[in-house]
PDB file of C-alpha atoms and ligand atoms in Angstrom:
ATOM      1  CA  MET A  19     -49.794  30.846 -27.339  1.00 66.00           C
ATOM      2  CA  PRO A  20     -49.715  28.557 -24.295  1.00 74.00           C
ATOM      3  CA  GLU A  21     -46.691  29.115 -22.053  1.00 90.00           C
ATOM      4  CA  LYS A  22     -43.682  26.910 -22.826  1.00 98.00           C
ATOM      5  CA  HIS A  23     -42.012  24.817 -20.136  1.00 98.00           C
ATOM      6  CA  ALA A  24     -38.762  22.936 -19.639  1.00 98.00           C
ATOM      7  CA  ASP A  25     -37.334  20.116 -17.518  1.00 98.00           C
ATOM      8  CA  LEU A  26     -33.652  20.832 -16.914  1.00 98.00           C
ATOM      9  CA  HIS A  27     -32.683  17.863 -14.732  1.00 98.00           C
ATOM     10  CA  LEU A  28     -32.877  14.416 -16.316  1.00 98.00           C
ATOM     11  CA  HIS A  29     -30.860  11.185 -16.292  1.00 98.00           C
ATOM     12  CA  THR A  30     -30.583   8.322 -18.781  1.00 98.00           C
ATOM     13  CA  SER A  31     -28.843   4.946 -18.858  1.00 97.00           C
ATOM     14  CA  PHE A  32     -25.661   6.840 -19.795  1.00 98.00           C
ATOM     15  CA  SER A  33     -25.432   7.287 -15.997  1.00 98.00           C
ATOM     16  CA  ASP A  34     -27.813   5.906 -13.374  1.00 96.00           C
ATOM     17  CA  GLY A  35     -31.140   6.492 -15.134  1.00 95.00           C
ATOM     18  CA  THR A  36     -33.027   3.617 -16.738  1.00 94.00           C
ATOM     19  CA  TYR A  37     -34.453   5.267 -19.875  1.00 97.00           C
ATOM     20  CA  SER A  38     -32.587   5.520 -23.132  1.00 97.00           C
ATOM     21  CA  PRO A  39     -32.307   9.062 -24.555  1.00 98.00           C
ATOM     22  CA  GLU A  40     -35.030   8.168 -27.082  1.00 98.00           C
ATOM     23  CA  GLU A  41     -37.427   6.948 -24.357  1.00 97.00           C
ATOM     24  CA  LEU A  42     -36.752  10.011 -22.238  1.00 98.00           C
ATOM     25  CA  ALA A  43     -37.364  12.407 -25.145  1.00 98.00           C
ATOM     26  CA  GLU A  44     -40.640  10.594 -25.872  1.00 97.00           C
ATOM     27  CA  HIS A  45     -41.767  11.088 -22.247  1.00 97.00           C
ATOM     28  CA  GLY A  46     -40.848  14.761 -22.603  1.00 98.00           C
ATOM     29  CA  ARG A  47     -43.073  15.039 -25.658  1.00 98.00           C
ATOM     30  CA  ARG A  48     -45.941  13.333 -23.837  1.00 96.00           C
ATOM     31  CA  HIS A  49     -45.727  15.947 -21.087  1.00 96.00           C
ATOM     32  CA  GLY A  50     -45.696  18.745 -23.659  1.00 97.00           C
ATOM     33  CA  LEU A  51     -42.268  20.013 -22.644  1.00 98.00           C
ATOM     34  CA  ALA A  52     -40.679  22.529 -25.020  1.00 98.00           C
ATOM     35  CA  ALA A  53     -37.085  22.060 -23.826  1.00 98.00           C
ATOM     36  CA  LEU A  54     -35.124  19.284 -22.123  1.00 98.00           C
ATOM     37  CA  ALA A  55     -31.629  19.185 -20.638  1.00 98.00           C
ATOM     38  CA  LEU A  56     -29.815  15.897 -20.129  1.00 98.00           C
ATOM     39  CA  THR A  57     -27.826  16.052 -16.869  1.00 98.00           C
ATOM     40  CA  ASP A  58     -26.229  12.634 -16.500  1.00 98.00           C
ATOM     41  CA  HIS A  59     -23.700  12.303 -13.656  1.00 98.00           C
ATOM     42  CA  ASP A  60     -20.138  13.164 -14.741  1.00 98.00           C
ATOM     43  CA  THR A  61     -20.760  12.398 -18.422  1.00 98.00           C
ATOM     44  CA  ILE A  62     -21.979  14.056 -21.607  1.00 98.00           C
ATOM     45  CA  ASP A  63     -21.936  10.814 -23.591  1.00 98.00           C
ATOM     46  CA  GLY A  64     -25.739  10.647 -23.939  1.00 98.00           C
ATOM     47  CA  CYS A  65     -26.054  14.158 -25.361  1.00 98.00           C
ATOM     48  CA  GLU A  66     -25.545  13.254 -29.008  1.00 98.00           C
ATOM     49  CA  ARG A  67     -28.398  10.711 -29.045  1.00 98.00           C
ATOM     50  CA  MET A  68     -30.634  12.909 -26.900  1.00 98.00           C
ATOM     51  CA  GLN A  69     -30.048  15.814 -29.285  1.00 98.00           C
ATOM     52  CA  ALA A  70     -31.100  13.681 -32.256  1.00 98.00           C
ATOM     53  CA  ALA A  71     -34.130  12.260 -30.416  1.00 98.00           C
ATOM     54  CA  CYS A  72     -35.307  15.733 -29.356  1.00 98.00           C
ATOM     55  CA  GLU A  73     -34.804  17.112 -32.844  1.00 98.00           C
ATOM     56  CA  LYS A  74     -37.138  14.448 -34.267  1.00 98.00           C
ATOM     57  CA  LEU A  75     -39.814  15.438 -31.736  1.00 98.00           C
ATOM     58  CA  GLU A  76     -39.253  19.179 -32.207  1.00 98.00           C
ATOM     59  CA  ILE A  77     -38.104  19.604 -28.620  1.00 98.00           C
ATOM     60  CA  GLU A  78     -35.273  22.002 -27.851  1.00 98.00           C
ATOM     61  CA  PHE A  79     -32.275  20.181 -26.371  1.00 98.00           C
ATOM     62  CA  ILE A  80     -29.736  21.643 -23.960  1.00 98.00           C
ATOM     63  CA  PRO A  81     -26.464  19.688 -23.621  1.00 98.00           C
ATOM     64  CA  ALA A  82     -25.577  19.446 -19.937  1.00 98.00           C
ATOM     65  CA  SER A  83     -24.116  17.366 -17.124  1.00 98.00           C
ATOM     66  CA  GLU A  84     -24.404  16.998 -13.351  1.00 98.00           C
ATOM     67  CA  ILE A  85     -20.806  17.186 -12.154  1.00 98.00           C
ATOM     68  CA  THR A  86     -19.874  15.817  -8.721  1.00 98.00           C
ATOM     69  CA  VAL A  87     -17.794  18.468  -6.922  1.00 98.00           C
ATOM     70  CA  ASP A  88     -16.379  19.238  -3.503  1.00 98.00           C
ATOM     71  CA  VAL A  89     -17.268  22.445  -1.729  1.00 98.00           C
ATOM     72  CA  ASP A  90     -15.543  22.979   1.636  1.00 96.00           C
ATOM     73  CA  GLY A  91     -15.451  19.231   2.256  1.00 96.00           C
ATOM     74  CA  HIS A  92     -19.093  18.638   1.263  1.00 96.00           C
ATOM     75  CA  GLU A  93     -20.283  16.785  -1.832  1.00 96.00           C
ATOM     76  CA  MET A  94     -22.247  19.002  -4.155  1.00 98.00           C
ATOM     77  CA  HIS A  95     -23.766  18.441  -7.579  1.00 98.00           C
ATOM     78  CA  LEU A  96     -22.980  21.139 -10.119  1.00 98.00           C
ATOM     79  CA  LEU A  97     -25.400  21.307 -13.031  1.00 98.00           C
ATOM     80  CA  SER A  98     -23.683  22.663 -16.112  1.00 98.00           C
ATOM     81  CA  TYR A  99     -25.785  23.803 -19.058  1.00 98.00           C
ATOM     82  CA  CYS A 100     -25.285  24.786 -22.715  1.00 98.00           C
ATOM     83  CA  LEU A 101     -21.911  23.060 -22.782  1.00 98.00           C
ATOM     84  CA  ASP A 102     -19.603  22.785 -25.754  1.00 98.00           C
ATOM     85  CA  THR A 103     -19.525  18.969 -25.637  1.00 98.00           C
ATOM     86  CA  ALA A 104     -16.332  18.892 -27.730  1.00 98.00           C
ATOM     87  CA  HIS A 105     -14.363  21.044 -25.260  1.00 98.00           C
ATOM     88  CA  GLU A 106     -11.099  19.172 -24.617  1.00 98.00           C
ATOM     89  CA  GLY A 107     -10.543  20.313 -21.035  1.00 98.00           C
ATOM     90  CA  LEU A 108     -14.087  19.385 -20.061  1.00 98.00           C
ATOM     91  CA  CYS A 109     -13.927  15.978 -21.754  1.00 98.00           C
ATOM     92  CA  ALA A 110     -10.591  15.234 -20.046  1.00 98.00           C
ATOM     93  CA  GLU A 111     -11.968  16.157 -16.616  1.00 98.00           C
ATOM     94  CA  LEU A 112     -15.091  14.015 -17.106  1.00 98.00           C
ATOM     95  CA  LYS A 113     -12.869  11.084 -18.167  1.00 98.00           C
ATOM     96  CA  LYS A 114     -10.966  11.485 -14.883  1.00 97.00           C
ATOM     97  CA  SER A 115     -14.227  11.476 -12.892  1.00 97.00           C
ATOM     98  CA  GLN A 116     -15.311   8.323 -14.684  1.00 97.00           C
ATOM     99  CA  GLU A 117     -11.985   6.642 -13.793  1.00 97.00           C
ATOM    100  CA  ARG A 118     -12.537   7.621 -10.173  1.00 97.00           C
ATOM    101  CA  ARG A 119     -16.062   6.187 -10.317  1.00 98.00           C
ATOM    102  CA  ARG A 120     -14.722   2.853 -11.614  1.00 98.00           C
ATOM    103  CA  ALA A 121     -12.026   2.754  -8.911  1.00 98.00           C
ATOM    104  CA  ARG A 122     -14.667   3.448  -6.291  1.00 98.00           C
ATOM    105  CA  VAL A 123     -16.833   0.558  -7.508  1.00 98.00           C
ATOM    106  CA  HIS A 124     -13.818  -1.750  -6.991  1.00 98.00           C
ATOM    107  CA  GLN A 125     -13.284  -0.300  -3.505  1.00 98.00           C
ATOM    108  CA  MET A 126     -16.921  -0.677  -2.478  1.00 98.00           C
ATOM    109  CA  VAL A 127     -17.140  -4.212  -3.866  1.00 98.00           C
ATOM    110  CA  GLU A 128     -14.040  -5.118  -1.807  1.00 98.00           C
ATOM    111  CA  LEU A 129     -15.749  -3.745   1.302  1.00 98.00           C
ATOM    112  CA  LEU A 130     -18.836  -5.843   0.497  1.00 98.00           C
ATOM    113  CA  ASN A 131     -16.616  -8.910   0.039  1.00 98.00           C
ATOM    114  CA  LYS A 132     -15.084  -8.273   3.478  1.00 98.00           C
ATOM    115  CA  LEU A 133     -18.634  -8.237   4.862  1.00 97.00           C
ATOM    116  CA  GLY A 134     -19.082 -11.723   3.397  1.00 97.00           C
ATOM    117  CA  ILE A 135     -21.029 -10.718   0.284  1.00 97.00           C
ATOM    118  CA  PRO A 136     -19.491 -12.410  -2.764  1.00 96.00           C
ATOM    119  CA  LEU A 137     -20.251  -9.679  -5.324  1.00 97.00           C
ATOM    120  CA  GLN A 138     -17.952  -9.104  -8.292  1.00 98.00           C
ATOM    121  CA  ALA A 139     -17.092  -5.686  -9.704  1.00 98.00           C
ATOM    122  CA  GLU A 140     -17.623  -7.116 -13.199  1.00 98.00           C
ATOM    123  CA  THR A 141     -21.292  -7.773 -12.372  1.00 98.00           C
ATOM    124  CA  VAL A 142     -21.697  -4.109 -11.413  1.00 98.00           C
ATOM    125  CA  PHE A 143     -20.004  -2.921 -14.609  1.00 98.00           C
ATOM    126  CA  GLU A 144     -22.213  -5.196 -16.722  1.00 98.00           C
ATOM    127  CA  ILE A 145     -25.337  -3.778 -15.098  1.00 97.00           C
ATOM    128  CA  ALA A 146     -24.071  -0.196 -15.378  1.00 98.00           C
ATOM    129  CA  ASN A 147     -23.132  -0.659 -19.037  1.00 97.00           C
ATOM    130  CA  CYS A 148     -21.906   2.937 -19.146  1.00 97.00           C
ATOM    131  CA  ASP A 149     -18.816   5.008 -18.358  1.00 97.00           C
ATOM    132  CA  ALA A 150     -20.254   6.586 -15.215  1.00 97.00           C
ATOM    133  CA  PRO A 151     -20.965   3.673 -12.851  1.00 98.00           C
ATOM    134  CA  GLY A 152     -22.268   4.585  -9.403  1.00 97.00           C
ATOM    135  CA  ARG A 153     -23.884   3.345  -6.242  1.00 98.00           C
ATOM    136  CA  PRO A 154     -27.299   2.743  -7.840  1.00 96.00           C
ATOM    137  CA  HIS A 155     -25.605   0.189 -10.124  1.00 98.00           C
ATOM    138  CA  ILE A 156     -23.994  -1.532  -7.117  1.00 98.00           C
ATOM    139  CA  GLY A 157     -27.468  -1.530  -5.554  1.00 98.00           C
ATOM    140  CA  ARG A 158     -29.010  -3.146  -8.626  1.00 97.00           C
ATOM    141  CA  ALA A 159     -26.253  -5.782  -8.621  1.00 98.00           C
ATOM    142  CA  LEU A 160     -26.936  -6.558  -4.952  1.00 98.00           C
ATOM    143  CA  VAL A 161     -30.621  -7.022  -5.760  1.00 98.00           C
ATOM    144  CA  GLN A 162     -29.924  -9.149  -8.861  1.00 97.00           C
ATOM    145  CA  GLU A 163     -27.602 -11.439  -6.876  1.00 97.00           C
ATOM    146  CA  GLY A 164     -30.199 -11.838  -4.143  1.00 97.00           C
ATOM    147  CA  HIS A 165     -28.320  -9.968  -1.393  1.00 98.00           C
ATOM    148  CA  CYS A 166     -30.848  -7.148  -1.016  1.00 98.00           C
ATOM    149  CA  SER A 167     -34.602  -6.887  -1.509  1.00 97.00           C
ATOM    150  CA  SER A 168     -34.471  -3.528  -3.338  1.00 95.00           C
ATOM    151  CA  VAL A 169     -32.029  -0.777  -4.319  1.00 94.00           C
ATOM    152  CA  ASP A 170     -33.378   1.245  -1.397  1.00 94.00           C
ATOM    153  CA  ASP A 171     -32.628  -1.679   0.922  1.00 97.00           C
ATOM    154  CA  ALA A 172     -29.082  -1.813  -0.526  1.00 98.00           C
ATOM    155  CA  PHE A 173     -28.550   1.911   0.146  1.00 98.00           C
ATOM    156  CA  ARG A 174     -29.934   1.612   3.667  1.00 98.00           C
ATOM    157  CA  ARG A 175     -27.809  -1.382   4.618  1.00 98.00           C
ATOM    158  CA  TYR A 176     -24.577  -0.889   2.693  1.00 98.00           C
ATOM    159  CA  LEU A 177     -24.240   2.073   0.345  1.00 98.00           C
ATOM    160  CA  LYS A 178     -25.233   5.254   2.195  1.00 97.00           C
ATOM    161  CA  SER A 179     -22.392   7.422   3.488  1.00 94.00           C
ATOM    162  CA  ASN A 180     -22.631   6.080   7.050  1.00 90.00           C
ATOM    163  CA  ARG A 181     -22.945   2.425   5.981  1.00 97.00           C
ATOM    164  CA  PRO A 182     -20.175  -0.194   5.912  1.00 97.00           C
ATOM    165  CA  ALA A 183     -19.628  -0.547   2.147  1.00 98.00           C
ATOM    166  CA  TRP A 184     -19.461   3.176   1.431  1.00 98.00           C
ATOM    167  CA  ALA A 185     -16.239   4.640   0.074  1.00 97.00           C
ATOM    168  CA  PRO A 186     -15.519   8.311  -0.591  1.00 94.00           C
ATOM    169  CA  LYS A 187     -15.277   9.584  -4.143  1.00 91.00           C
ATOM    170  CA  PRO A 188     -12.433  12.064  -4.808  1.00 91.00           C
ATOM    171  CA  LYS A 189     -13.842  15.141  -6.527  1.00 96.00           C
ATOM    172  CA  ILE A 190     -12.862  18.298  -8.367  1.00 97.00           C
ATOM    173  CA  THR A 191     -13.413  21.458  -6.292  1.00 98.00           C
ATOM    174  CA  ALA A 192     -16.487  23.535  -7.054  1.00 98.00           C
ATOM    175  CA  ALA A 193     -14.315  26.569  -7.900  1.00 98.00           C
ATOM    176  CA  ASP A 194     -12.257  24.599 -10.453  1.00 98.00           C
ATOM    177  CA  ALA A 195     -15.382  23.013 -11.941  1.00 98.00           C
ATOM    178  CA  ILE A 196     -17.126  26.383 -12.308  1.00 98.00           C
ATOM    179  CA  LYS A 197     -14.052  27.747 -14.120  1.00 98.00           C
ATOM    180  CA  LEU A 198     -13.975  24.731 -16.429  1.00 98.00           C
ATOM    181  CA  VAL A 199     -17.707  24.939 -17.186  1.00 98.00           C
ATOM    182  CA  HIS A 200     -17.276  28.597 -18.150  1.00 98.00           C
ATOM    183  CA  GLN A 201     -14.321  27.714 -20.397  1.00 98.00           C
ATOM    184  CA  ALA A 202     -16.599  25.193 -22.130  1.00 98.00           C
ATOM    185  CA  GLY A 203     -19.156  27.974 -22.718  1.00 98.00           C
ATOM    186  CA  GLY A 204     -21.441  26.553 -20.055  1.00 98.00           C
ATOM    187  CA  VAL A 205     -23.542  27.894 -17.215  1.00 99.00           C
ATOM    188  CA  ALA A 206     -22.844  26.569 -13.691  1.00 99.00           C
ATOM    189  CA  VAL A 207     -25.768  25.906 -11.352  1.00 99.00           C
ATOM    190  CA  MET A 208     -25.981  24.516  -7.805  1.00 98.00           C
ATOM    191  CA  ALA A 209     -28.226  21.418  -7.917  1.00 98.00           C
ATOM    192  CA  HIS A 210     -31.039  20.658  -5.427  1.00 98.00           C
ATOM    193  CA  PRO A 211     -29.793  22.861  -2.546  1.00 98.00           C
ATOM    194  CA  GLY A 212     -32.768  21.741  -0.465  1.00 98.00           C
ATOM    195  CA  LEU A 213     -31.378  18.192  -0.323  1.00 97.00           C
ATOM    196  CA  ASN A 214     -27.800  19.147   0.554  1.00 94.00           C
ATOM    197  CA  ARG A 215     -28.169  21.577   3.461  1.00 93.00           C
ATOM    198  CA  ILE A 216     -24.977  23.432   2.627  1.00 98.00           C
ATOM    199  CA  ASP A 217     -26.462  26.911   2.307  1.00 98.00           C
ATOM    200  CA  GLN A 218     -23.479  28.255   4.217  1.00 98.00           C
ATOM    201  CA  CYS A 219     -21.393  27.499   1.095  1.00 98.00           C
ATOM    202  CA  ILE A 220     -23.525  29.679  -1.194  1.00 98.00           C
ATOM    203  CA  PRO A 221     -21.640  32.980  -0.675  1.00 98.00           C
ATOM    204  CA  GLY A 222     -18.349  31.201  -1.523  1.00 98.00           C
ATOM    205  CA  LEU A 223     -19.904  29.665  -4.637  1.00 98.00           C
ATOM    206  CA  VAL A 224     -21.112  33.113  -5.701  1.00 98.00           C
ATOM    207  CA  LYS A 225     -17.559  34.422  -5.264  1.00 98.00           C
ATOM    208  CA  ALA A 226     -16.309  31.509  -7.385  1.00 98.00           C
ATOM    209  CA  GLY A 227     -18.645  32.680 -10.163  1.00 98.00           C
ATOM    210  CA  ILE A 228     -21.572  30.264  -9.942  1.00 98.00           C
ATOM    211  CA  ASP A 229     -24.335  31.415 -12.284  1.00 98.00           C
ATOM    212  CA  GLY A 230     -27.487  29.923 -10.856  1.00 98.00           C
ATOM    213  CA  ILE A 231     -29.332  27.804  -8.336  1.00 98.00           C
ATOM    214  CA  GLU A 232     -31.860  25.016  -8.892  1.00 98.00           C
ATOM    215  CA  CYS A 233     -34.884  26.417  -7.070  1.00 98.00           C
ATOM    216  CA  PHE A 234     -37.427  23.932  -8.419  1.00 98.00           C
ATOM    217  CA  HIS A 235     -36.809  20.209  -7.908  1.00 98.00           C
ATOM    218  CA  SER A 236     -39.148  17.251  -7.446  1.00 96.00           C
ATOM    219  CA  ARG A 237     -37.943  16.838  -3.867  1.00 96.00           C
ATOM    220  CA  HIS A 238     -38.166  20.516  -2.924  1.00 98.00           C
ATOM    221  CA  SER A 239     -41.199  21.593  -0.904  1.00 98.00           C
ATOM    222  CA  THR A 240     -42.912  24.832  -1.912  1.00 98.00           C
ATOM    223  CA  ARG A 241     -41.228  26.463   1.080  1.00 98.00           C
ATOM    224  CA  MET A 242     -37.815  25.277  -0.038  1.00 98.00           C
ATOM    225  CA  SER A 243     -38.390  26.607  -3.553  1.00 98.00           C
ATOM    226  CA  GLU A 244     -39.461  29.950  -2.118  1.00 98.00           C
ATOM    227  CA  ARG A 245     -36.386  30.076   0.104  1.00 98.00           C
ATOM    228  CA  TYR A 246     -34.030  29.482  -2.830  1.00 98.00           C
ATOM    229  CA  LEU A 247     -35.884  31.927  -5.071  1.00 98.00           C
ATOM    230  CA  GLN A 248     -35.198  34.504  -2.390  1.00 98.00           C
ATOM    231  CA  ILE A 249     -31.528  33.498  -2.185  1.00 98.00           C
ATOM    232  CA  ALA A 250     -31.277  33.668  -6.007  1.00 98.00           C
ATOM    233  CA  ASP A 251     -32.723  37.159  -5.908  1.00 98.00           C
ATOM    234  CA  GLN A 252     -30.394  38.223  -3.117  1.00 98.00           C
ATOM    235  CA  HIS A 253     -27.270  37.086  -4.993  1.00 98.00           C
ATOM    236  CA  GLY A 254     -28.433  37.856  -8.525  1.00 98.00           C
ATOM    237  CA  LEU A 255     -28.408  34.160  -9.517  1.00 98.00           C
ATOM    238  CA  LEU A 256     -30.258  32.540 -12.397  1.00 98.00           C
ATOM    239  CA  VAL A 257     -33.144  30.238 -11.479  1.00 98.00           C
ATOM    240  CA  THR A 258     -33.431  26.687 -12.840  1.00 98.00           C
ATOM    241  CA  GLY A 259     -35.554  23.633 -12.156  1.00 98.00           C
ATOM    242  CA  GLY A 260     -36.064  20.036 -13.126  1.00 98.00           C
ATOM    243  CA  SER A 261     -37.515  16.748 -12.011  1.00 98.00           C
ATOM    244  CA  ASP A 262     -34.247  14.754 -11.576  1.00 97.00           C
ATOM    245  CA  CYS A 263     -36.048  11.874 -13.295  1.00 97.00           C
ATOM    246  CA  HIS A 264     -34.043   8.617 -13.248  1.00 95.00           C
ATOM    247  CA  GLY A 265     -36.624   6.640 -15.236  1.00 94.00           C
ATOM    248  CA  MET A 266     -38.558   3.860 -13.569  1.00 80.00           C
ATOM    249  CA  ASN A 267     -35.866   3.350 -10.915  1.00 56.00           C
ATOM    250  CA  LYS A 268     -37.912   4.726  -8.111  1.00 61.00           C
ATOM    251  CA  GLY A 269     -41.496   3.893  -9.064  1.00 66.00           C
ATOM    252  CA  GLU A 270     -43.209   6.504 -11.236  1.00 74.00           C
ATOM    253  CA  PRO A 271     -41.106   8.462 -13.712  1.00 91.00           C
ATOM    254  CA  LEU A 272     -40.660  11.993 -12.365  1.00 95.00           C
ATOM    255  CA  ILE A 273     -40.379  13.749 -15.717  1.00 97.00           C
ATOM    256  CA  GLY A 274     -43.240  16.242 -16.009  1.00 92.00           C
ATOM    257  CA  SER A 275     -43.469  16.768 -12.234  1.00 95.00           C
ATOM    258  CA  VAL A 276     -41.491  20.021 -12.491  1.00 97.00           C
ATOM    259  CA  LYS A 277     -42.335  22.446 -15.281  1.00 98.00           C
ATOM    260  CA  LEU A 278     -39.944  25.367 -15.458  1.00 98.00           C
ATOM    261  CA  PRO A 279     -41.263  28.462 -17.289  1.00 98.00           C
ATOM    262  CA  TYR A 280     -39.297  28.908 -20.518  1.00 98.00           C
ATOM    263  CA  LEU A 281     -38.189  32.419 -19.540  1.00 98.00           C
ATOM    264  CA  HIS A 282     -35.505  30.795 -17.366  1.00 98.00           C
ATOM    265  CA  VAL A 283     -34.185  28.846 -20.359  1.00 98.00           C
ATOM    266  CA  GLU A 284     -33.852  32.131 -22.284  1.00 98.00           C
ATOM    267  CA  GLN A 285     -31.830  33.572 -19.404  1.00 98.00           C
ATOM    268  CA  LEU A 286     -29.642  30.457 -19.243  1.00 98.00           C
ATOM    269  CA  LYS A 287     -28.871  30.667 -22.952  1.00 98.00           C
ATOM    270  CA  ALA A 288     -28.124  34.393 -22.702  1.00 98.00           C
ATOM    271  CA  ARG A 289     -25.611  33.679 -19.916  1.00 98.00           C
ATOM    272  CA  SER A 290     -23.937  31.000 -22.050  1.00 98.00           C
ATOM    273  CA  ARG A 291     -23.615  33.495 -24.914  1.00 98.00           C
ATOM    274  CA  LYS A 292     -22.028  35.951 -22.503  1.00 98.00           C
ATOM    275  CA  HIS A 293     -19.458  33.367 -21.325  1.00 98.00           C
ATOM    276  CA  ARG A 294     -18.686  32.401 -24.937  1.00 98.00           C
ATOM    277  CA  ALA A 295     -18.174  36.023 -25.916  1.00 98.00           C
ATOM    278  CA  ALA A 296     -15.830  36.502 -22.938  1.00 97.00           C
ATOM    279  CA  ASN A 297     -13.909  33.328 -23.894  1.00 96.00           C
ATOM    280  CA  ALA A 298     -13.496  34.554 -27.473  1.00 95.00           C
ATOM    281  CA  ALA A 299     -12.277  38.020 -26.412  1.00 89.00           C
TER     282      ALA A 299
HETATM  283  P1  LIG B  16     -23.015   8.060  -6.598  1.00 58.61           P
HETATM  284  O1  LIG B  16     -22.975   9.154  -7.610  1.00 58.61           O
HETATM  285  O2  LIG B  16     -22.387   6.811  -7.060  1.00 58.61           O
HETATM  286  O3  LIG B  16     -22.481   8.502  -5.249  1.00 58.61           O
HETATM  287  O4  LIG B  16     -24.554   7.713  -6.363  1.00 58.61           O
HETATM  288  C1  LIG B  16     -25.440   8.750  -6.015  1.00 58.61           C
HETATM  289  C2  LIG B  16     -26.776   8.559  -6.702  1.00 58.61           C
HETATM  290  O5  LIG B  16     -27.467   7.519  -6.052  1.00 58.61           O
HETATM  291  C3  LIG B  16     -27.674   9.770  -6.587  1.00 58.61           C
HETATM  292  O6  LIG B  16     -27.536  10.605  -7.699  1.00 58.61           O
HETATM  293  C4  LIG B  16     -29.060   9.199  -6.556  1.00 58.61           C
HETATM  294  O7  LIG B  16     -29.572   9.158  -7.863  1.00 58.61           O
HETATM  295  C5  LIG B  16     -28.865   7.760  -6.115  1.00 58.61           C
HETATM  296  N1  LIG B  16     -29.418   7.472  -4.774  1.00 58.61           N
HETATM  297  C6  LIG B  16     -29.160   8.069  -3.607  1.00 58.61           C
HETATM  298  N2  LIG B  16     -29.858   7.491  -2.589  1.00 58.61           N
HETATM  299  C7  LIG B  16     -30.576   6.470  -3.139  1.00 58.61           C
HETATM  300  C8  LIG B  16     -31.502   5.505  -2.647  1.00 58.61           C
HETATM  301  N3  LIG B  16     -31.821   5.422  -1.344  1.00 58.61           N
HETATM  302  N4  LIG B  16     -32.050   4.636  -3.529  1.00 58.61           N
HETATM  303  C9  LIG B  16     -31.727   4.704  -4.834  1.00 58.61           C
HETATM  304  N5  LIG B  16     -30.882   5.599  -5.365  1.00 58.61           N
HETATM  305  C10 LIG B  16     -30.309   6.476  -4.541  1.00 58.61           C
HETATM  306 ZN1  LIG B  17     -28.427   9.857 -10.019  1.00 58.61          ZN
HETATM  307 FE1  LIG B  18     -27.911  15.196  -7.830  1.00 58.61          FE
HETATM  308 FE1  LIG B  19     -29.565  14.299 -10.714  1.00 58.61          FE
END
């Protein structure tokens, strides 16, 4: 039997990716992946369709999300796997995040207007066409309306955290999010630590009960992956990995660029079973 692999970090048009769940699942099949997790930002709305699409292609599907959280004043992305997507507390919290995302779009559009750019929030919402609008959608609107040459250009000039149209996004704390993920039977994982440079927060996250760390990511160098494998070992954390594919947004689709050995999926599922047993007790 050839070894099975997974991609546990993927986005669709239910957040800021460009593929539909069906297109994404089809790409997964083409790359021979045995398991896929959908990790759209602050939403689980795409999971139902992704589940059905994967089932048709005989790919194992893991319901998940990439939750925006605050850890000691830094933004962090918390991957949450094997979620009970009907969990009321989780759904309510994600709804709140989506409200905050919408409010932030209004804020950032106002800042753009003050800079003399006549963009309308409605244009952004039309482009986003989902409940989790974000900066990439503002970027696409700026390109569509002829104010920027590319989404990258939009980020560089206006949308990055040190640029004039940026607005902060209020977030749930990492500790609260980890608790909530566990209540929903899920497994909480620190996303792409190599991109965040907040390693000093890891001991606190471990204390808060984080389960794992994303060691393999399309933007991690081999050295970075090795560093986080070591940190995982040191703290007894699960290891995950994924491409963080957003579709054709950024040139080539990234799905298939990270192939996580299936053993790690087994360990993830075992941890979810453990949380569910503890919740039921
Ligand atoms: P938000 O969640 O609204 O703060 O937007 C963050 C998302 O923007 C990230 O998840 C990335 O997918 C995307 N992003 C960050 N930098 C860029 C960039 N330079 N070009 C395109 N997308 C980006
Ligand atoms: Zn994204
Ligand atoms: Fe992320
Ligand atoms: Fe992501």
